[in-house]
CSV table of C-alpha atoms in Angstrom, one decimal:
chain,number,residue,atom,x,y,z
A,1,MET,CA,0.0,0.0,0.0
A,2,ALA,CA,2.8,2.4,1.0
A,3,GLU,CA,4.6,1.6,-2.2
A,4,ASP,CA,1.5,2.1,-4.2
A,5,ILE,CA,0.8,5.5,-2.8
A,6,GLU,CA,4.4,6.4,-3.3
A,7,LYS,CA,4.2,5.6,-7.0
A,8,GLN,CA,0.9,7.4,-7.3
A,9,TYR,CA,2.4,10.4,-5.6
A,10,ASP,CA,5.3,10.5,-8.1
A,11,LYS,CA,2.9,10.3,-11.0
A,12,ILE,CA,0.7,13.0,-9.8
A,13,TYR,CA,3.7,15.2,-8.8
A,14,ARG,CA,5.2,14.7,-12.3
A,15,TYR,CA,1.8,15.7,-13.8
A,16,CYS,CA,1.4,18.7,-11.6
A,17,TYR,CA,5.0,19.8,-12.4
A,18,PHE,CA,4.3,19.4,-16.1
A,19,LYS,CA,1.2,21.6,-15.7
A,20,VAL,CA,2.5,24.4,-13.5
A,21,LYS,CA,6.3,24.2,-14.2
A,22,ASN,CA,7.1,25.1,-10.6
A,23,ALA,CA,8.4,22.5,-8.1
A,24,SER,CA,7.0,23.9,-4.9
A,25,VAL,CA,3.6,24.7,-6.3
A,26,ALA,CA,3.5,21.2,-7.9
A,27,GLU,CA,4.3,19.7,-4.6
A,28,ASP,CA,1.6,21.7,-2.8
A,29,LEU,CA,-0.9,20.7,-5.5
A,30,THR,CA,0.1,17.0,-5.3
A,31,GLN,CA,-0.4,17.0,-1.6
A,32,GLU,CA,-3.7,18.8,-1.9
A,33,THR,CA,-4.8,16.3,-4.5
A,34,PHE,CA,-4.2,13.4,-2.1
A,35,LEU,CA,-5.8,15.2,0.9
A,36,LYS,CA,-8.9,16.0,-1.2
A,37,PHE,CA,-9.1,12.4,-2.4
A,38,LEU,CA,-8.9,11.0,1.1
A,39,GLN,CA,-11.3,13.6,2.6
A,40,GLN,CA,-14.2,13.0,0.2
A,41,ASN,CA,-16.3,9.9,0.2
A,42,SER,CA,-17.7,9.9,-3.3
A,43,TYR,CA,-15.1,7.5,-4.7
A,44,ARG,CA,-16.3,4.0,-5.1
A,45,GLU,CA,-13.5,1.4,-5.6
A,46,CYS,CA,-13.8,0.4,-9.3
A,47,GLY,CA,-10.2,0.4,-10.4
A,48,LYS,CA,-10.1,4.0,-11.5
A,49,LYS,CA,-8.3,5.6,-8.6
A,50,MET,CA,-5.5,7.1,-10.8
A,51,GLU,CA,-8.0,8.7,-13.2
A,52,TYR,CA,-9.8,10.1,-10.2
A,53,LEU,CA,-6.5,11.5,-8.8
A,54,TYR,CA,-5.5,12.9,-12.2
A,55,THR,CA,-8.9,14.7,-12.4
A,56,ILE,CA,-8.5,16.3,-9.0
A,57,ALA,CA,-4.9,17.3,-9.9
A,58,ARG,CA,-5.9,18.7,-13.2
A,59,ASN,CA,-8.7,20.8,-11.7
A,60,LEU,CA,-6.3,22.0,-8.9
A,61,CYS,CA,-3.7,22.9,-11.5
A,62,ILE,CA,-6.2,24.9,-13.6
A,63,ASP,CA,-7.3,26.8,-10.4
A,64,SER,CA,-3.7,27.4,-9.5
A,65,LEU,CA,-2.8,28.7,-12.9
A,66,ARG,CA,-5.8,31.0,-12.9
A,67,THR,CA,-5.0,32.6,-9.6
A,68,ARG,CA,-1.2,32.6,-9.7
A,69,LYS,CA,-0.3,33.6,-13.2
A,70,GLU,CA,2.8,35.6,-12.1
A,71,LEU,CA,4.8,32.5,-11.0
A,72,PRO,CA,8.2,32.4,-12.5
A,73,LEU,CA,9.1,29.4,-14.7
A,74,GLU,CA,11.8,27.1,-13.4
A,75,GLU,CA,14.4,26.0,-15.9
A,76,GLU,CA,16.0,22.9,-14.6
A,77,VAL,CA,19.1,21.2,-16.0
A,78,ALA,CA,19.4,17.5,-16.5
A,79,GLY,CA,22.2,17.2,-14.0
A,80,LYS,CA,21.7,13.7,-12.8
A,81,SER,CA,22.2,12.0,-16.2
A,82,PRO,CA,25.5,10.5,-17.3
A,83,MET,CA,27.5,12.7,-19.6
A,84,GLU,CA,26.8,10.7,-22.8
A,85,ASN,CA,23.0,11.1,-22.2
A,86,VAL,CA,23.1,14.8,-21.5
A,87,GLU,CA,23.1,15.8,-25.2
A,88,LEU,CA,20.2,13.5,-26.0
A,89,ASN,CA,18.2,14.6,-23.0
A,90,LEU,CA,18.7,18.3,-23.9
A,91,SER,CA,17.7,17.7,-27.5
A,92,VAL,CA,14.6,15.7,-26.3
A,93,ARG,CA,13.7,18.5,-24.0
A,94,GLN,CA,14.1,21.0,-26.7
A,95,ALA,CA,12.1,18.9,-29.1
A,96,LEU,CA,9.4,18.3,-26.5
A,97,SER,CA,9.0,22.1,-25.9
A,98,MET,CA,8.2,22.5,-29.6
A,99,LEU,CA,5.2,20.1,-29.3
A,100,LYS,CA,1.7,21.3,-28.4
A,101,GLU,CA,0.8,21.0,-24.7
A,102,GLU,CA,-1.8,18.4,-25.5
A,103,GLU,CA,0.9,16.3,-27.3
A,104,GLN,CA,3.3,16.7,-24.4
A,105,GLU,CA,0.6,15.6,-22.0
A,106,LEU,CA,-0.1,12.5,-24.1
A,107,LEU,CA,3.5,11.5,-24.1
A,108,LEU,CA,3.7,12.1,-20.4
A,109,PHE,CA,0.8,9.8,-19.7
A,110,ARG,CA,1.8,7.2,-22.2
A,111,TYR,CA,5.5,6.8,-21.8
A,112,VAL,CA,6.4,8.4,-18.5
A,113,ASN,CA,3.4,7.6,-16.2
A,114,ASP,CA,2.7,4.3,-18.1
A,115,MET,CA,-1.0,4.9,-18.5
A,116,PRO,CA,-2.8,2.5,-20.9
A,117,VAL,CA,-4.3,4.1,-24.1
A,118,GLY,CA,-7.8,3.2,-23.0
A,119,LYS,CA,-7.5,5.1,-19.8
A,120,ILE,CA,-5.8,8.1,-21.5
A,121,ALA,CA,-8.8,8.2,-23.9
A,122,GLU,CA,-11.3,8.1,-21.0
A,123,PHE,CA,-9.4,10.8,-19.1
A,124,THR,CA,-8.9,13.2,-22.0
A,125,ASN,CA,-12.4,12.4,-23.4
A,126,GLN,CA,-11.2,11.2,-26.8
A,127,SER,CA,-11.5,8.0,-28.7
A,128,ARG,CA,-8.7,5.4,-28.3
A,129,PHE,CA,-8.0,5.8,-32.0
A,130,ALA,CA,-7.5,9.6,-31.6
A,131,VAL,CA,-5.2,9.1,-28.6
A,132,TYR,CA,-3.2,6.4,-30.5
A,133,ARG,CA,-2.9,8.6,-33.6
A,134,LYS,CA,-2.0,11.8,-31.7
A,135,THR,CA,0.7,9.9,-29.7
A,136,LYS,CA,2.2,8.5,-32.8
A,137,GLU,CA,2.2,11.9,-34.5
A,138,ALA,CA,3.8,13.5,-31.4
A,139,LEU,CA,6.5,10.8,-31.4
A,140,GLY,CA,7.0,11.3,-35.2
A,141,LYS,CA,7.6,15.0,-34.6
A,142,LEU,CA,9.9,14.3,-31.8
A,143,LYS,CA,12.0,11.9,-33.9
A,144,LYS,CA,12.2,14.4,-36.7
A,145,GLN,CA,13.6,17.1,-34.4
B,1,MET,CA,10.0,2.7,-29.8
B,2,LYS,CA,13.7,3.0,-29.1
B,3,ARG,CA,14.7,2.6,-25.5
B,4,LYS,CA,17.0,5.6,-25.8
B,5,LEU,CA,14.2,7.8,-26.9
B,6,ARG,CA,11.8,6.5,-24.2
B,7,ASN,CA,14.5,7.1,-21.6
B,8,GLY,CA,15.1,10.6,-23.1
B,9,ILE,CA,11.3,11.4,-22.7
B,10,ARG,CA,11.3,10.1,-19.2
B,11,GLU,CA,14.3,12.2,-18.3
B,12,ALA,CA,12.8,15.2,-19.9
B,13,PHE,CA,9.6,15.0,-17.9
B,14,GLU,CA,11.4,14.2,-14.6
B,15,PRO,CA,10.6,16.9,-12.1
B,16,PRO,CA,13.0,18.1,-9.4
B,17,LYS,CA,12.9,16.0,-6.2
B,18,SER,CA,9.9,16.7,-4.0
B,19,PRO,CA,11.4,17.6,-0.6
B,20,GLY,CA,8.2,17.2,1.4
B,21,LYS,CA,7.3,13.8,-0.1
B,22,GLU,CA,8.6,11.6,2.7
B,23,ALA,CA,7.1,13.6,5.5
B,24,PHE,CA,3.8,13.9,3.7
B,25,LEU,CA,3.5,10.1,3.0
B,26,ARG,CA,4.5,9.3,6.6
B,27,ASN,CA,1.9,11.5,8.1
B,28,ILE,CA,-1.0,11.0,5.7
B,29,TRP,CA,-3.9,8.8,6.8
B,30,GLN,CA,-4.4,5.9,4.4
B,31,PRO,CA,-7.2,3.4,4.2
B,32,THR,CA,-5.7,0.2,5.7
B,33,LEU,CA,-7.6,-2.2,3.5
B,34,ASP,CA,-6.1,-2.7,0.0
B,35,TYR,CA,-7.7,-4.8,-2.8
B,36,ARG,CA,-5.9,-8.0,-1.9
B,37,GLY,CA,-6.9,-7.5,1.8
B,38,PHE,CA,-10.5,-7.0,0.7
B,39,LEU,CA,-10.5,-10.1,-1.4
B,40,LEU,CA,-9.1,-12.2,1.5
B,41,SER,CA,-11.5,-10.7,3.9
B,42,GLN,CA,-14.4,-11.9,1.8
B,43,LEU,CA,-13.1,-15.5,2.2
B,44,HIS,CA,-14.1,-15.3,5.9
B,45,TYR,CA,-17.7,-14.4,5.0
B,46,ILE,CA,-18.3,-17.5,3.0
B,47,ARG,CA,-20.0,-19.9,5.4
B,48,LYS,CA,-18.2,-23.1,6.2
B,49,ARG,CA,-21.2,-25.2,5.1
B,50,VAL,CA,-20.3,-24.3,1.5
B,51,TRP,CA,-16.9,-25.9,1.8
B,52,ILE,CA,-18.2,-28.8,3.9
B,53,LEU,CA,-20.8,-29.6,1.3
B,54,SER,CA,-18.3,-29.5,-1.5
B,55,PHE,CA,-16.1,-31.8,0.5
B,56,LEU,CA,-19.0,-34.2,1.2
B,57,PHE,CA,-19.9,-34.2,-2.5
B,58,VAL,CA,-16.4,-35.3,-3.4
B,59,MET,CA,-16.3,-37.9,-0.7
B,60,TYR,CA,-19.7,-39.3,-1.7
B,61,SER,CA,-18.6,-39.5,-5.3
B,62,LEU,CA,-15.4,-41.2,-4.3
B,63,LEU,CA,-17.2,-43.8,-2.2
B,64,PHE,CA,-19.9,-44.3,-4.7
B,65,LEU,CA,-17.5,-44.8,-7.6
B,66,LEU,CA,-15.2,-47.0,-5.5
B,67,LYS,CA,-18.1,-49.4,-5.0
B,68,GLN,CA,-18.6,-49.7,-8.8
B,69,THR,CA,-16.5,-52.1,-10.7
B,70,GLU,CA,-15.5,-50.9,-14.1
B,71,GLY,CA,-18.2,-51.4,-16.8
B,72,SER,CA,-20.8,-52.5,-14.3
B,73,CYS,CA,-22.2,-49.1,-13.6
B,74,SER,CA,-22.2,-47.8,-17.1
B,75,TYR,CA,-23.9,-44.4,-17.1
B,76,GLU,CA,-25.6,-44.9,-13.7
B,77,SER,CA,-22.8,-43.0,-11.9
B,78,VAL,CA,-23.2,-39.9,-14.3
B,79,TRP,CA,-26.9,-39.4,-13.6
B,80,ILE,CA,-26.7,-40.1,-9.9
B,81,ILE,CA,-23.8,-37.7,-9.4
B,82,GLY,CA,-25.3,-35.3,-11.9
B,83,ALA,CA,-28.5,-35.3,-9.8
B,84,MET,CA,-26.5,-34.2,-6.8
B,85,LEU,CA,-24.8,-31.3,-8.5
B,86,PRO,CA,-27.8,-28.9,-8.6
B,87,PHE,CA,-27.5,-28.8,-4.8
B,88,LEU,CA,-23.9,-27.7,-5.1
B,89,ALA,CA,-25.0,-25.0,-7.5
B,90,LEU,CA,-27.7,-24.0,-5.0
B,91,THR,CA,-25.2,-23.4,-2.2
B,92,ALA,CA,-23.1,-21.3,-4.6
B,93,VAL,CA,-25.9,-19.1,-5.8
B,94,SER,CA,-27.5,-18.7,-2.4
B,95,GLU,CA,-24.2,-17.8,-0.8
B,96,THR,CA,-23.4,-15.2,-3.4
B,97,ILE,CA,-26.7,-13.3,-3.2
B,98,LYS,CA,-27.3,-13.7,0.5
B,99,SER,CA,-27.0,-9.9,1.2
B,100,GLY,CA,-30.5,-9.4,-0.3
B,101,TRP,CA,-32.0,-12.0,2.0
B,102,TRP,CA,-30.7,-10.3,5.1
B,103,GLY,CA,-31.7,-6.8,4.0
B,104,MET,CA,-28.0,-5.6,3.8
B,105,GLN,CA,-28.0,-4.6,0.1
B,106,GLU,CA,-28.3,-0.9,0.6
B,107,LEU,CA,-25.6,-0.8,3.3
B,108,GLU,CA,-23.2,-2.9,1.2
B,109,LEU,CA,-23.9,-0.8,-1.8
B,110,SER,CA,-22.8,2.4,-0.1
B,111,CYS,CA,-19.4,1.0,1.2
B,112,ARG,CA,-16.1,1.8,-0.4
B,113,TYR,CA,-16.0,-1.7,-1.7
B,114,SER,CA,-19.5,-2.0,-2.9
B,115,LEU,CA,-21.9,-5.0,-3.1
B,116,ASN,CA,-20.9,-5.4,-6.7
B,117,GLN,CA,-17.3,-6.2,-5.7
B,118,VAL,CA,-18.3,-8.2,-2.7
B,119,ILE,CA,-20.5,-10.4,-4.9
B,120,PHE,CA,-17.8,-10.9,-7.5
B,121,ALA,CA,-15.1,-11.6,-4.9
B,122,ARG,CA,-17.3,-14.3,-3.4
B,123,LEU,CA,-18.1,-15.6,-6.8
B,124,LEU,CA,-14.4,-15.9,-7.4
B,125,PHE,CA,-13.8,-18.0,-4.3
B,126,ILE,CA,-17.0,-20.1,-4.5
B,127,GLY,CA,-16.5,-20.6,-8.3
B,128,SER,CA,-12.9,-21.7,-7.8
B,129,GLY,CA,-14.0,-24.1,-5.0
B,130,ASN,CA,-16.8,-25.5,-7.2
B,131,LEU,CA,-14.4,-25.8,-10.1
B,132,ILE,CA,-12.0,-27.9,-8.1
B,133,THR,CA,-14.9,-30.0,-6.8
B,134,LEU,CA,-16.3,-30.5,-10.3
B,135,THR,CA,-12.9,-31.4,-11.6
B,136,VAL,CA,-12.3,-34.0,-8.9
B,137,ILE,CA,-15.8,-35.5,-9.5
B,138,LEU,CA,-15.2,-35.4,-13.3
B,139,VAL,CA,-11.9,-37.3,-13.0
B,140,LEU,CA,-13.4,-39.8,-10.6
B,141,THR,CA,-16.5,-40.3,-12.8
B,142,GLU,CA,-14.6,-40.5,-16.0
B,143,LYS,CA,-12.7,-43.6,-14.7
B,144,THR,CA,-15.9,-45.6,-14.7
B,145,LEU,CA,-17.0,-44.6,-18.1
B,146,SER,CA,-15.6,-44.9,-21.6
B,147,ALA,CA,-17.1,-41.6,-22.7
B,148,GLY,CA,-14.0,-39.4,-22.3
B,149,PHE,CA,-13.5,-36.2,-20.4
B,150,PHE,CA,-15.4,-34.0,-22.7
B,151,ARG,CA,-18.7,-35.9,-22.8
B,152,THR,CA,-18.5,-36.8,-19.1
B,153,GLY,CA,-17.9,-33.1,-18.4
B,154,LEU,CA,-20.9,-32.1,-20.4
B,155,TYR,CA,-23.2,-34.6,-18.6
B,156,LEU,CA,-22.0,-33.3,-15.2
B,157,LEU,CA,-21.9,-29.6,-16.1
B,158,THR,CA,-25.4,-29.5,-17.5
B,159,PRO,CA,-27.4,-29.9,-14.2
B,160,TYR,CA,-24.9,-27.6,-12.4
B,161,LEU,CA,-25.1,-24.8,-14.9
B,162,LEU,CA,-28.8,-25.1,-15.5
B,163,THR,CA,-29.5,-24.7,-11.7
B,164,CYS,CA,-27.2,-21.7,-11.6
B,165,ALA,CA,-28.9,-20.1,-14.6
B,166,LEU,CA,-32.4,-20.8,-13.3
B,167,CYS,CA,-31.6,-19.5,-9.8
B,168,LEU,CA,-30.0,-16.3,-11.3
B,169,ILE,CA,-33.1,-15.7,-13.4
B,170,LEU,CA,-35.2,-16.2,-10.3
B,171,SER,CA,-33.1,-13.8,-8.2
B,172,GLY,CA,-34.1,-11.1,-10.6
B,173,ARG,CA,-37.8,-11.9,-10.2
B,174,VAL,CA,-38.2,-12.7,-6.5
B,175,ARG,CA,-36.5,-10.4,-4.0
B,176,GLY,CA,-35.8,-11.1,-0.4
B,177,ARG,CA,-35.9,-14.3,1.6
B,178,GLU,CA,-38.9,-15.7,-0.4
B,179,GLY,CA,-36.4,-16.4,-3.1
B,180,ARG,CA,-34.8,-19.2,-1.0
B,181,TYR,CA,-37.7,-21.5,-1.4
B,182,GLY,CA,-37.7,-20.8,-5.1
B,183,TYR,CA,-34.0,-21.7,-5.4
B,184,ALA,CA,-34.5,-24.9,-3.4
B,185,VAL,CA,-37.4,-25.9,-5.6
B,186,THR,CA,-35.4,-25.1,-8.7
B,187,ALA,CA,-32.4,-27.2,-7.5
B,188,ALA,CA,-34.7,-30.1,-6.6
B,189,GLY,CA,-36.5,-29.8,-9.9
B,190,VAL,CA,-33.3,-29.9,-12.0
B,191,SER,CA,-32.1,-32.9,-9.9
B,192,ALA,CA,-35.4,-34.7,-10.4
B,193,ALA,CA,-35.4,-33.9,-14.1
B,194,ASN,CA,-31.9,-35.2,-14.5
B,195,SER,CA,-33.0,-38.5,-12.9
B,196,LEU,CA,-36.3,-38.7,-14.9
B,197,LEU,CA,-34.5,-38.1,-18.1
B,198,ARG,CA,-32.4,-41.2,-17.6
B,199,TYR,CA,-35.5,-43.3,-17.0
B,200,LEU,CA,-37.6,-41.8,-19.8
B,201,GLU,CA,-34.9,-41.9,-22.4
B,202,HIS,CA,-32.3,-44.7,-21.9
B,203,SER,CA,-30.1,-43.6,-24.7
B,204,VAL,CA,-29.8,-40.0,-23.5
B,205,TYR,CA,-26.1,-40.5,-22.6
B,206,GLN,CA,-25.3,-41.9,-26.0
B,207,PRO,CA,-23.3,-39.8,-28.6
B,208,ASP,CA,-26.4,-39.2,-30.6
B,209,TYR,CA,-27.7,-36.9,-27.9
B,210,LEU,CA,-24.4,-34.9,-27.6
B,211,ILE,CA,-25.9,-31.9,-29.4
B,212,PHE,CA,-28.6,-31.8,-26.8
B,213,TRP,CA,-26.1,-31.6,-23.9
B,214,LEU,CA,-23.9,-29.1,-25.8
B,215,PHE,CA,-26.9,-26.9,-26.4
B,216,SER,CA,-28.0,-27.1,-22.7
B,217,VAL,CA,-24.5,-26.2,-21.5
B,218,GLY,CA,-24.2,-23.4,-24.0
B,219,ILE,CA,-27.6,-21.9,-23.2
B,220,SER,CA,-27.1,-22.2,-19.5
B,221,ALA,CA,-23.6,-20.6,-19.6
B,222,GLY,CA,-25.0,-17.8,-21.8
B,223,ILE,CA,-27.9,-17.1,-19.3
B,224,ILE,CA,-25.4,-17.0,-16.4
B,225,VAL,CA,-23.1,-14.5,-18.2
B,226,TYR,CA,-26.1,-12.4,-19.2
B,227,ARG,CA,-27.6,-12.4,-15.7
B,228,LEU,CA,-24.3,-11.6,-14.0
B,229,HIS,CA,-23.9,-8.7,-16.4
B,230,CYS,CA,-27.5,-7.5,-15.6
B,231,MET,CA,-26.8,-7.8,-11.9
B,232,LYS,CA,-23.6,-5.7,-12.3
B,233,LYS,CA,-25.4,-3.0,-14.2
B,234,GLU,CA,-28.3,-3.0,-11.8
B,235,MET,CA,-26.1,-2.6,-8.8
B,236,GLU,CA,-24.0,0.1,-10.4
B,237,ALA,CA,-27.2,2.1,-11.1
B,238,ARG,CA,-28.4,1.5,-7.5
B,239,SER,CA,-25.2,2.6,-5.9
B,240,TRP,CA,-25.3,5.8,-8.0
B,241,ASN,CA,-28.8,6.4,-6.9
B,242,LEU,CA,-27.8,5.9,-3.3
B,243,TYR,CA,-24.9,8.3,-3.8
B,244,LEU,CA,-27.2,11.0,-5.2
B,245,ALA,CA,-29.5,10.5,-2.2
B,246,GLU,CA,-26.7,11.1,0.3
């Protein structure tokens, strides 16, 4: 259970950070997401806990972006990677920044947070085919750059 | 997708370390019951009589078949054991839907793990138990016949699945404890029909009638799947109604 919640925390934190681009705000929002989830009693266990958490996190991120527009963007450097990967990481980062936010979000869900296509489709309110096509397109763009 | 690119994407999305994570996770209240714990907890709610009855069925079949010498019993063992199986199905169905009998449906529907999951958890355990029982009985019965596993399996599965199917249909029509009598009559009826069939038509266990057995098993299995699907949908709708009424 502890391990599960740790993984969930990391995924939500990564998502919040992607949305608000600020580590301390992302951390606050992540913790608020979990507190909100545990306080409410409307969730019925049906295997969709992560989608529920993502929905709370997304709404909190939107609220936060609306009220705190003046937050500075944090530019972090890939310091932890081995030297041979730094170049690749920087180029991937650069290429990712050229993609639309929706495409970035799809790549985050699919390849970083390991969310199945069906669940991404449900969460983003699109068809599975659309998610699959858009993810493929985003990857294609990434490879070109 | 190349591993290098995937790792690159992962690295690119990696946020800085969250300093408050450890402290937050240490202090946060978490529900203590996870899904595995929930499943195991349901095992305790299945009454011992279900397991005892399964064990008795196996023992009875074993003793009955040990008394038969090969070839002497022909298809007698199939219909006698087959006539017992509706009662095994009766225990399975009645144990699964007992919440309704005791007026606990609303309460269980409003819990974190709702009645839907409780029923399917119990079905998992009781179904597995019955599957083991049926397999043992099948192996034992098959030894006295020359019909092969497939045919013997069909002869034994038919009364079992038919009882399950009829009881599940009945559960949708008759609510509450009155249903119990209906299930008991159904099981007894299927058992009696199984015995009668043998006397009315002596060649019913011959290969010519295989299509009849296949058809019965197929129809019964179809009804069971359909009824379980309906029950799931019905309970989902009811739990949403309860949620809206909170």
